[in-house]
Coordinates of C-alpha atoms in Angstrom, one line a residue:
Chain A
M1 CA -61.9 77.7 184.2
K2 CA -58.5 78.0 182.7
T3 CA -59.0 81.7 181.8
N4 CA -60.2 82.3 185.4
N5 CA -57.0 80.8 186.7
N6 CA -55.1 83.0 184.4
K7 CA -56.9 86.1 185.5
A8 CA -56.3 85.3 189.2
G9 CA -52.6 84.7 188.4
K10 CA -52.4 88.0 186.6
I11 CA -53.9 89.9 189.6
I12 CA -51.5 88.2 192.0
L13 CA -48.6 89.0 189.8
E14 CA -49.7 92.6 189.5
V15 CA -50.0 93.0 193.2
V16 CA -46.6 91.5 193.7
L17 CA -45.0 93.8 191.2
V18 CA -46.6 96.9 192.6
I19 CA -45.4 96.0 196.1
L20 CA -41.9 95.3 194.6
S21 CA -41.9 98.8 192.9
L22 CA -42.9 100.4 196.2
L23 CA -40.1 98.7 198.0
F24 CA -37.8 99.8 195.2
L25 CA -38.7 103.4 195.7
Y26 CA -38.6 103.1 199.5
P27 CA -35.1 104.7 199.8
L28 CA -36.4 107.8 198.1
F29 CA -39.4 107.9 200.5
L30 CA -37.1 107.6 203.5
T31 CA -35.0 110.5 202.1
I32 CA -38.0 112.7 201.8
I33 CA -39.5 112.0 205.3
N34 CA -36.1 112.5 206.9
S35 CA -35.7 115.9 205.3
L36 CA -38.8 116.9 207.2
K37 CA -37.6 115.9 210.6
S38 CA -35.5 117.5 213.3
F39 CA -31.9 116.3 214.1
S40 CA -32.9 114.3 217.1
E41 CA -35.8 112.6 215.3
V42 CA -33.6 111.5 212.5
M43 CA -31.1 110.0 215.0
T44 CA -33.7 108.2 217.0
D45 CA -35.9 106.7 214.3
V46 CA -35.3 106.9 210.6
I47 CA -38.3 104.9 209.4
A48 CA -40.9 106.7 211.5
L49 CA -43.0 109.4 209.8
P50 CA -42.2 112.9 211.0
K51 CA -44.2 113.9 214.1
H52 CA -44.6 117.4 212.8
L53 CA -43.3 118.6 209.5
T54 CA -40.1 120.7 209.9
F55 CA -39.6 122.9 206.9
S56 CA -36.8 124.9 208.5
N57 CA -34.3 122.4 207.1
Y58 CA -35.3 123.6 203.7
S59 CA -35.0 127.3 204.3
Y60 CA -31.7 126.7 206.0
V61 CA -30.2 124.7 203.0
W62 CA -31.9 127.1 200.5
E63 CA -30.0 130.1 202.1
F64 CA -26.8 128.2 202.9
I65 CA -26.1 126.9 199.4
N66 CA -27.8 129.8 197.6
Y67 CA -30.2 127.6 195.8
P68 CA -31.6 130.0 193.2
R69 CA -28.0 130.8 192.1
L70 CA -27.2 127.1 191.7
F71 CA -30.4 126.4 189.9
L72 CA -29.5 129.2 187.5
N73 CA -26.0 127.8 187.0
N74 CA -27.4 124.4 186.2
F75 CA -29.8 126.0 183.8
I76 CA -27.1 128.0 182.0
I77 CA -24.7 125.1 181.7
T78 CA -27.4 122.7 180.4
G79 CA -28.9 125.3 178.1
V80 CA -25.7 126.5 176.6
G81 CA -24.5 122.9 176.3
L82 CA -27.6 121.7 174.6
L83 CA -28.0 124.5 172.1
G84 CA -24.4 124.0 170.9
I85 CA -24.5 120.3 170.8
V86 CA -27.7 120.3 168.7
F87 CA -26.5 123.0 166.3
I88 CA -23.0 122.0 165.6
S89 CA -23.7 118.3 165.5
S90 CA -26.8 118.5 163.2
I91 CA -25.1 120.6 160.6
A92 CA -21.9 118.5 160.6
A93 CA -23.7 115.2 160.5
Y94 CA -25.9 116.4 157.7
K95 CA -23.0 117.5 155.6
L96 CA -20.9 114.4 156.4
A97 CA -23.8 112.1 155.5
R98 CA -24.5 113.9 152.2
T99 CA -20.9 114.2 151.0
K100 CA -19.5 111.1 149.4
S101 CA -15.8 111.4 149.6
R102 CA -12.9 109.8 151.4
W103 CA -12.5 113.0 153.5
S104 CA -16.0 113.0 154.8
G105 CA -15.6 109.3 155.8
V106 CA -12.4 110.1 157.7
L107 CA -13.9 113.1 159.4
Y108 CA -17.0 111.2 160.4
F109 CA -14.8 108.5 162.0
L110 CA -12.9 111.3 163.8
C111 CA -16.1 112.6 165.1
I112 CA -17.5 109.4 166.6
M113 CA -14.2 107.8 167.7
P114 CA -14.0 109.7 171.0
M115 CA -17.1 107.8 172.3
L116 CA -14.5 105.1 173.2
I117 CA -12.3 107.4 175.3
P118 CA -13.2 107.2 179.0
F119 CA -13.4 110.7 180.6
Q120 CA -11.0 109.6 183.4
S121 CA -8.3 109.0 180.8
I122 CA -8.2 112.6 179.8
M123 CA -9.6 114.4 182.9
L124 CA -6.4 116.1 183.9
T125 CA -5.5 117.3 180.4
V126 CA -9.1 118.5 179.8
L127 CA -8.8 120.6 182.8
Q128 CA -5.5 122.1 181.6
T129 CA -6.9 122.7 178.1
A130 CA -9.9 124.5 179.6
K131 CA -7.6 126.6 181.7
N132 CA -5.5 127.6 178.7
L133 CA -8.6 128.6 176.9
H134 CA -10.0 130.5 179.9
L135 CA -13.0 128.3 180.1
S136 CA -12.6 127.1 183.6
E137 CA -14.2 128.6 186.7
S138 CA -17.2 129.8 184.6
T139 CA -20.6 128.3 184.0
W140 CA -20.6 129.5 180.4
G141 CA -17.2 128.0 179.8
L142 CA -18.4 124.7 181.2
G143 CA -21.4 124.8 179.0
L144 CA -19.2 125.4 176.0
L145 CA -17.0 122.5 176.9
Y146 CA -20.0 120.2 176.7
W147 CA -20.3 120.9 173.0
G148 CA -17.3 118.8 172.3
F149 CA -18.2 116.1 174.9
G150 CA -21.7 115.7 173.6
A151 CA -21.0 116.0 169.9
P152 CA -19.7 112.4 169.1
L153 CA -23.0 110.7 170.2
A154 CA -25.1 113.4 168.6
V155 CA -23.2 113.3 165.3
F156 CA -23.6 109.5 165.3
I157 CA -27.3 109.6 165.9
Y158 CA -28.0 112.5 163.4
H159 CA -25.8 110.9 160.8
G160 CA -27.7 107.6 160.9
F161 CA -31.0 109.5 160.6
V162 CA -30.0 111.8 157.8
K163 CA -29.0 108.8 155.6
G164 CA -32.6 107.8 155.7
I165 CA -33.8 111.1 154.3
P166 CA -34.0 110.9 150.5
T167 CA -31.6 113.3 148.7
E168 CA -34.5 114.3 146.3
I169 CA -35.7 116.6 149.1
D170 CA -32.4 118.5 149.0
E171 CA -32.5 118.6 145.2
S172 CA -35.9 120.0 144.9
A173 CA -35.2 122.6 147.6
T174 CA -32.0 123.6 145.7
I175 CA -34.1 124.0 142.5
D176 CA -36.4 126.2 144.4
G177 CA -33.4 128.4 145.2
A178 CA -32.5 127.4 148.8
S179 CA -29.0 126.3 149.6
G180 CA -26.6 126.1 152.4
F181 CA -28.0 127.0 155.8
R182 CA -31.3 128.1 154.3
L183 CA -31.8 124.5 152.9
F184 CA -30.7 122.9 156.1
F185 CA -32.8 125.0 158.6
S186 CA -36.0 125.3 156.6
V187 CA -36.1 121.9 155.0
I188 CA -33.9 119.3 156.7
F189 CA -33.8 120.4 160.4
P190 CA -37.6 120.1 160.8
L191 CA -37.4 116.6 159.5
L192 CA -34.9 115.8 162.3
K193 CA -37.3 116.7 165.0
S194 CA -37.7 113.3 166.6
V195 CA -33.9 112.7 166.7
T196 CA -33.4 116.1 168.1
T197 CA -35.9 115.3 170.9
T198 CA -33.9 112.1 171.7
I199 CA -30.6 114.0 171.8
V200 CA -32.0 116.8 174.0
I201 CA -33.4 114.3 176.5
I202 CA -30.3 112.2 176.7
D203 CA -28.1 115.2 177.1
V204 CA -30.3 117.1 179.6
M205 CA -30.2 114.1 181.9
W206 CA -26.5 113.8 181.5
I207 CA -25.4 117.4 181.7
W208 CA -27.8 118.3 184.5
N209 CA -26.5 115.5 186.7
D210 CA -22.9 115.4 185.6
F211 CA -20.5 115.4 188.5
L212 CA -16.8 114.9 187.6
L213 CA -16.4 117.6 185.0
P214 CA -18.1 120.3 187.1
L215 CA -16.0 119.1 190.1
L216 CA -12.8 119.7 188.2
M217 CA -14.0 122.8 186.3
V218 CA -16.1 125.0 188.5
N219 CA -15.6 123.8 192.0
G220 CA -13.5 126.8 193.1
S221 CA -16.1 129.4 193.9
P222 CA -19.6 128.9 195.5
D223 CA -21.0 131.1 192.7
T224 CA -20.2 128.7 189.9
K225 CA -21.2 125.4 191.5
T226 CA -23.9 123.1 190.2
L227 CA -26.6 121.5 192.2
T228 CA -25.0 118.1 192.5
L229 CA -21.6 119.6 193.3
A230 CA -23.1 121.8 196.1
A231 CA -24.9 118.7 197.5
Y232 CA -21.6 116.9 197.4
T233 CA -19.6 119.5 199.3
F234 CA -22.5 120.2 201.6
V235 CA -22.7 116.6 202.7
G236 CA -18.9 116.6 203.0
Q237 CA -19.2 119.4 205.6
Y238 CA -22.2 118.1 207.4
T239 CA -21.6 114.4 207.5
S240 CA -23.4 113.9 210.8
D241 CA -26.2 116.4 210.3
W242 CA -28.2 114.0 208.2
Q243 CA -31.4 116.0 208.3
Y244 CA -29.6 118.8 206.3
A245 CA -27.9 116.3 204.0
M246 CA -31.2 114.7 203.2
T247 CA -32.8 118.1 202.5
A248 CA -29.9 119.0 200.2
M249 CA -30.4 115.7 198.4
V250 CA -34.2 116.3 197.9
M251 CA -33.5 119.8 196.6
A252 CA -30.9 118.6 194.2
V253 CA -33.1 115.8 192.7
L254 CA -36.4 117.5 192.8
P255 CA -36.1 119.4 189.5
S256 CA -35.2 116.1 187.7
I257 CA -38.1 114.3 189.2
V258 CA -40.6 117.1 188.3
V259 CA -39.3 117.2 184.7
F260 CA -39.5 113.4 184.6
I261 CA -43.1 113.3 185.7
F262 CA -44.2 115.8 183.0
L263 CA -42.1 114.4 180.2
Q264 CA -42.1 110.7 181.2
K265 CA -43.4 109.4 177.8
Y266 CA -40.8 111.4 175.8
I267 CA -38.0 110.6 178.1
V268 CA -38.6 106.8 177.9
K269 CA -39.0 107.1 174.1
G270 CA -35.9 109.2 173.8
V271 CA -33.8 106.8 175.8
V272 CA -34.9 103.9 173.8
A273 CA -34.2 105.6 170.5
G274 CA -30.9 106.9 171.7
A275 CA -29.7 103.5 173.0
V276 CA -30.9 101.6 169.9
K277 CA -29.1 104.0 167.6
G278 CA -26.2 104.6 169.9
Chain B
M1 CA -14.8 125.9 133.2
L2 CA -14.6 128.9 135.6
K3 CA -18.2 128.3 136.6
T4 CA -17.6 124.7 137.6
L5 CA -14.5 125.6 139.4
G6 CA -16.5 128.2 141.3
K7 CA -19.1 125.7 142.2
R8 CA -16.7 123.1 143.5
W9 CA -14.9 125.8 145.5
R10 CA -18.2 126.9 147.0
E11 CA -19.1 123.3 147.9
K12 CA -15.8 122.8 149.7
F13 CA -16.3 126.1 151.5
E14 CA -19.7 125.0 152.6
F15 CA -18.4 121.7 153.7
G16 CA -15.9 123.5 155.9
I17 CA -18.4 125.8 157.4
F18 CA -20.7 123.0 158.3
T19 CA -18.1 120.6 159.8
L20 CA -15.4 122.8 161.3
P21 CA -17.3 123.9 164.4
V22 CA -17.9 120.3 165.5
L23 CA -14.3 119.3 164.6
I24 CA -12.9 122.2 166.7
C25 CA -15.1 121.4 169.7
I26 CA -14.2 117.7 169.6
A27 CA -10.5 118.4 169.2
V28 CA -10.7 120.7 172.2
A29 CA -12.6 118.2 174.3
F30 CA -10.9 115.0 173.2
Y31 CA -8.0 115.1 170.8
I32 CA -5.8 117.8 172.3
P33 CA -6.2 116.4 175.8
F34 CA -5.6 112.9 174.6
A35 CA -2.4 113.9 172.9
M36 CA -1.3 115.7 176.1
T37 CA -2.2 112.6 178.0
I38 CA 0.2 110.5 175.9
R39 CA 2.9 113.0 176.4
Y40 CA 2.5 113.3 180.2
S41 CA 2.3 109.6 180.6
M42 CA 6.0 109.5 179.8
T43 CA 7.0 112.1 182.3
K44 CA 7.5 112.5 186.0
W45 CA 5.5 115.6 187.1
N46 CA 4.1 116.9 190.3
G47 CA 2.0 119.6 188.5
I48 CA 4.0 122.4 190.0
S49 CA 7.3 122.5 188.3
K50 CA 7.3 124.2 184.8
H51 CA 9.0 121.4 183.0
P52 CA 7.8 117.8 183.5
K53 CA 10.8 115.4 183.5
F54 CA 10.8 112.9 180.6
V55 CA 11.2 109.4 181.8
G56 CA 10.1 107.3 178.8
L57 CA 8.2 104.2 179.7
D58 CA 9.2 104.1 183.3
N59 CA 5.7 104.9 184.6
F60 CA 4.3 101.9 182.7
K61 CA 7.1 99.6 184.0
Q62 CA 6.4 100.7 187.5
I63 CA 2.6 100.2 187.2
F64 CA 3.0 96.7 185.9
S65 CA 5.9 95.6 188.2
G66 CA 4.2 96.0 191.5
D67 CA 1.8 98.8 192.0
T68 CA -0.6 97.0 194.4
N69 CA -3.0 100.0 194.3
F70 CA -3.4 99.6 190.6
S71 CA -3.7 95.8 190.6
D72 CA -6.2 95.8 193.5
A73 CA -8.3 98.5 191.7
A74 CA -8.1 96.6 188.5
W75 CA -9.2 93.4 190.2
F76 CA -12.0 95.3 191.9
T77 CA -13.2 96.8 188.6
I78 CA -13.1 93.5 186.7
K79 CA -15.1 91.7 189.4
Y80 CA -17.5 94.6 189.6
A81 CA -17.9 94.8 185.8
I82 CA -18.6 91.1 185.3
L83 CA -21.1 90.9 188.2
Y84 CA -22.8 94.1 187.2
I85 CA -23.2 93.2 183.6
V86 CA -24.6 89.8 184.3
I87 CA -26.9 90.7 187.2
V88 CA -28.3 93.9 185.8
N89 CA -29.1 92.3 182.4
V90 CA -30.6 89.1 183.8
L91 CA -32.8 91.1 186.3
A92 CA -33.8 93.6 183.6
I93 CA -34.8 90.8 181.2
L94 CA -36.9 89.0 183.8
L95 CA -38.6 92.2 184.9
A96 CA -39.2 93.3 181.3
V97 CA -40.9 90.0 180.5
L98 CA -43.2 90.5 183.5
L99 CA -43.9 94.1 182.5
D100 CA -44.5 93.1 178.9
M101 CA -47.7 91.3 179.9
K102 CA -50.6 93.6 179.7
L103 CA -51.1 94.7 183.3
K104 CA -53.2 97.6 184.5
S105 CA -50.3 99.3 186.3
T106 CA -47.7 98.9 183.6
S107 CA -47.1 102.6 183.1
W108 CA -46.7 103.2 186.8
L109 CA -44.4 100.2 187.2
R110 CA -42.1 101.4 184.3
A111 CA -41.9 104.9 185.7
A112 CA -41.2 103.6 189.3
F113 CA -38.3 101.4 188.2
F114 CA -37.0 104.2 185.9
I115 CA -37.0 107.0 188.5
P116 CA -33.6 106.3 190.2
Y117 CA -31.9 106.5 186.8
I118 CA -32.7 110.2 186.4
L119 CA -30.8 110.9 189.7
S120 CA -27.2 111.8 189.8
L121 CA -25.0 108.9 190.9
V122 CA -23.3 111.0 193.5
I123 CA -26.6 111.8 195.2
V124 CA -27.7 108.2 194.9
G125 CA -24.5 107.2 196.7
F126 CA -25.3 109.6 199.6
I127 CA -28.9 108.6 199.9
W128 CA -27.8 105.0 200.3
K129 CA -25.0 105.8 202.6
F130 CA -27.7 107.4 204.9
I131 CA -29.8 104.3 204.6
F132 CA -27.0 101.9 205.3
M133 CA -25.7 103.9 208.2
Q134 CA -28.9 105.2 209.8
G135 CA -31.9 103.6 208.2
F136 CA -30.7 100.0 208.6
N137 CA -30.5 100.6 212.4
S138 CA -34.1 101.5 212.6
L139 CA -35.1 98.8 210.2
G140 CA -33.2 96.3 212.3
E141 CA -34.8 97.4 215.5
S142 CA -38.3 97.2 214.1
T143 CA -38.0 94.0 212.2
G144 CA -35.4 92.2 214.3
W145 CA -33.8 90.8 211.1
A146 CA -30.0 90.2 211.5
I147 CA -29.4 91.3 207.9
F148 CA -29.9 95.0 208.9
D149 CA -27.3 94.7 211.7
L150 CA -24.5 93.8 209.4
S151 CA -22.0 96.6 208.7
W152 CA -22.8 97.0 205.0
L153 CA -20.2 99.7 204.4
G154 CA -17.7 98.7 207.0
T155 CA -16.6 95.2 205.9
P156 CA -14.8 94.8 202.6
G157 CA -16.9 92.0 201.1
L158 CA -20.2 93.7 202.1
A159 CA -19.0 97.1 200.9
F160 CA -18.4 95.6 197.5
I161 CA -21.9 94.1 197.5
S162 CA -23.4 97.4 198.6
I163 CA -21.7 99.3 195.7
L164 CA -22.9 96.7 193.3
G165 CA -26.4 96.7 194.6
V166 CA -26.7 100.5 194.7
S167 CA -25.4 100.7 191.1
I168 CA -27.9 98.1 189.9
W169 CA -30.7 99.9 191.8
Q170 CA -29.9 103.2 190.1
S171 CA -29.6 101.9 186.6
I172 CA -31.9 98.9 186.2
G173 CA -34.7 101.1 184.9
F174 CA -32.6 102.1 181.9
Y175 CA -32.0 98.5 180.8
L176 CA -35.6 97.6 181.6
V177 CA -36.8 100.2 179.2
I178 CA -34.5 98.9 176.4
Y179 CA -35.6 95.3 176.9
I180 CA -39.3 96.3 177.0
A181 CA -38.8 98.1 173.6
G182 CA -37.0 95.0 172.3
L183 CA -39.8 92.6 173.5
Q184 CA -42.4 94.7 171.8
S185 CA -40.8 94.1 168.5
V186 CA -41.0 90.3 168.9
P187 CA -43.9 89.3 166.7
E188 CA -46.9 87.9 168.5
D189 CA -47.8 85.3 165.9
L190 CA -44.4 83.6 166.4
K191 CA -45.2 83.0 170.0
E192 CA -48.7 81.9 169.2
A193 CA -47.4 79.4 166.6
A194 CA -45.0 78.0 169.2
T195 CA -47.9 77.7 171.7
V196 CA -49.9 75.7 169.1
D197 CA -46.9 73.5 168.5
G198 CA -47.0 72.7 172.2
A199 CA -44.1 74.8 173.6
G200 CA -44.5 75.8 177.2
P201 CA -43.7 79.3 178.6
M202 CA -40.1 78.3 179.4
R203 CA -39.5 76.8 176.0
R204 CA -41.1 79.8 174.3
F205 CA -38.9 82.2 176.3
F206 CA -35.6 80.4 175.5
S207 CA -36.3 79.4 171.9
I208 CA -38.1 82.5 170.6
T209 CA -38.1 85.5 172.8
L210 CA -34.4 85.4 173.9
P211 CA -32.9 84.9 170.4
L212 CA -35.1 87.7 169.0
L213 CA -33.9 89.9 171.9
A214 CA -30.3 89.6 170.7
P215 CA -30.0 93.1 169.4
S216 CA -31.2 94.6 172.7
I217 CA -28.8 92.3 174.6
T218 CA -25.9 93.6 172.5
I219 CA -26.7 97.2 173.2
S220 CA -27.4 96.7 176.9
V221 CA -24.3 94.7 177.5
F222 CA -22.3 97.3 175.6
M223 CA -23.7 100.1 177.8
A224 CA -23.3 98.1 181.0
L225 CA -19.7 97.3 180.0
T226 CA -18.7 100.9 179.2
N227 CA -20.4 102.2 182.3
S228 CA -19.1 99.7 184.7
I229 CA -15.5 100.0 183.7
K230 CA -15.6 103.7 184.5
V231 CA -17.4 103.3 187.9
F232 CA -16.5 106.2 190.0
D233 CA -19.2 108.6 191.3
V234 CA -21.1 106.1 193.3
I235 CA -18.0 104.8 195.1
L236 CA -16.9 108.3 195.9
S237 CA -20.1 109.2 197.8
L238 CA -20.9 105.7 199.2
T239 CA -17.7 104.3 200.6
G240 CA -15.0 106.8 199.6
G241 CA -12.9 103.8 198.7
G242 CA -13.1 102.3 202.1
P243 CA -13.0 100.3 204.2
G244 CA -9.3 100.1 204.2
G245 CA -9.0 101.0 200.5
T246 CA -10.8 97.9 199.4
T247 CA -13.3 99.6 197.1
Y248 CA -11.1 101.7 194.8
S249 CA -11.9 101.2 191.2
I250 CA -9.4 102.0 188.4
A251 CA -11.1 105.3 187.6
Y252 CA -11.0 106.2 191.3
D253 CA -7.4 105.1 191.6
I254 CA -6.5 107.4 188.6
Y255 CA -8.4 110.3 190.2
R256 CA -6.6 109.7 193.5
D257 CA -3.1 109.6 191.9
T258 CA -3.7 112.7 189.8
F259 CA -5.7 115.0 192.0
Q260 CA -5.0 113.9 195.5
N261 CA -1.4 112.6 195.4
N262 CA -0.3 115.0 192.7
L263 CA 1.4 112.3 190.7
Y264 CA 0.4 113.8 187.4
G265 CA 2.6 111.8 185.1
Y266 CA 2.1 108.5 186.8
G267 CA -1.7 109.0 187.1
T268 CA -1.8 109.8 183.4
A269 CA 0.0 106.7 182.5
K270 CA -2.7 104.7 184.3
A271 CA -5.3 106.7 182.5
L272 CA -3.8 105.6 179.2
I273 CA -3.9 102.0 180.2
L274 CA -7.5 102.4 181.1
F275 CA -8.2 103.7 177.7
L276 CA -6.5 100.8 176.0
A277 CA -8.4 98.3 178.1
V278 CA -11.7 99.9 177.3
L279 CA -10.9 100.0 173.6
V280 CA -9.9 96.3 173.5
V281 CA -12.7 95.0 175.6
T282 CA -15.5 96.9 173.8
I283 CA -14.2 95.9 170.4
I284 CA -14.1 92.2 171.4
Q285 CA -17.6 92.5 173.0
L286 CA -19.1 94.1 170.0
T287 CA -17.6 91.7 167.5
V288 CA -18.6 88.6 169.5
F289 CA -22.2 89.8 170.1
K290 CA -22.7 91.0 166.6
R291 CA -21.6 87.7 165.2
R292 CA -24.0 85.8 167.4
E293 CA -26.8 88.2 166.4
V294 CA -26.3 87.4 162.7
E295 CA -26.5 83.7 163.3
A296 CA -29.6 84.0 165.4

């Protein structure tokens, strides 16, 4: 009798939770259906389903913001950023964790300390530094800049993980004749695979969606914009043409959602690992 | 002798090769700009003239002696941060406890609540602006509920609630995931033992689950704190600081002074104050929470 009660309670709870989650996602559903409506339909009734699907909003926005170009920009920035962050942070964290000296302690502290500096505190001077180094107004330059911004957390996570790898592994590899980069890349780096996944996931989500740094760095020309940035300026120009605005939103978020659906398990794992270690 | 010298030299060289790239990048991204920030904070500069004028601590005096923009923004940020931290963590813990029971739809539910977190905050702000401005009209007409007829972005108090609600909507999935992970490390037999001893669900939650969740709470509060103090993107796209400038946060106020009013020196001084505030608050938070964790 009691277990029956429990079972019924569980089913009710489950139904309530599923309804709650659908309500929770309802704003996104509204966004999608309104991107498929004409202007007058959006203005008369937002919650109604589209009478007939209007895909012309998509072709209009696609052309207007030069979607393939923006997608490529996002891809370059995220790719360049990630490769650099993983490479420079992993080698440095490894060396800093393995070297027992006052120097390495101080340098490690210098590496992770910037996690406490809010970006808004340095945004003006970052922009100036980037200009001086000729990194601004270029997607590659922006990607490069993320190396420094992503490094503190990555060094922190890698450092914690390397400490757990026994030094005997290094020693036996050295005896076998490997040293320096050889030792690191053929022996240590493969052992760091799970942390690397975590860092890649956290950083992809961050760099792909980042707004303020691209706004300051590459907002000048339409050729260097990112997806989020283009959506932002697009809506700024078309505040009343909500059907286009919603279309631009869908197009900006679609890549993230597709990636999320495929890599869901890893993303959730990566976020947990990153947060617990971070 | 020579050989050992050679080896030590080689080790130092290797140490340099491995660590220099990251140090250079971090210096370019943080330390050089930070040093420049300190310098500019003591100048009056419009960004155009070649030589910023040195004014010592005048900017700071001015900020603390009657900059209502700054004090309003600070007050907004403090209120926002406290409410955000409390609400998002309480809701996430409740939801995590429900989702930790073995339900059939668990994986769908986790994914559903997590999805908004993968979207950019600027876009989330625009989506909700659309819902508040257009969607609520239609919802009001079809349901007849007065709640949809309120001006959610047009009245100061409601605009604050809207920003808070949208931020929580976007990020709750992140905290949820952390708490679920925390709950899964709570040993089952402890709960069972408590049940045998006659503890009800409430008692079990407060005496066993919650204390064992302390590490997750420390992390989540830390994340919520650092993120809420820097709130910017969502306000920019949702209210733009309105109505009547009531929803400017500190980060937004700094952005406005530097990039819209061209008060480079003055804005930078505010930026430095923000940094110090973040530093002090996070250190206090981490010490207090860590201490509690050890006792638990």
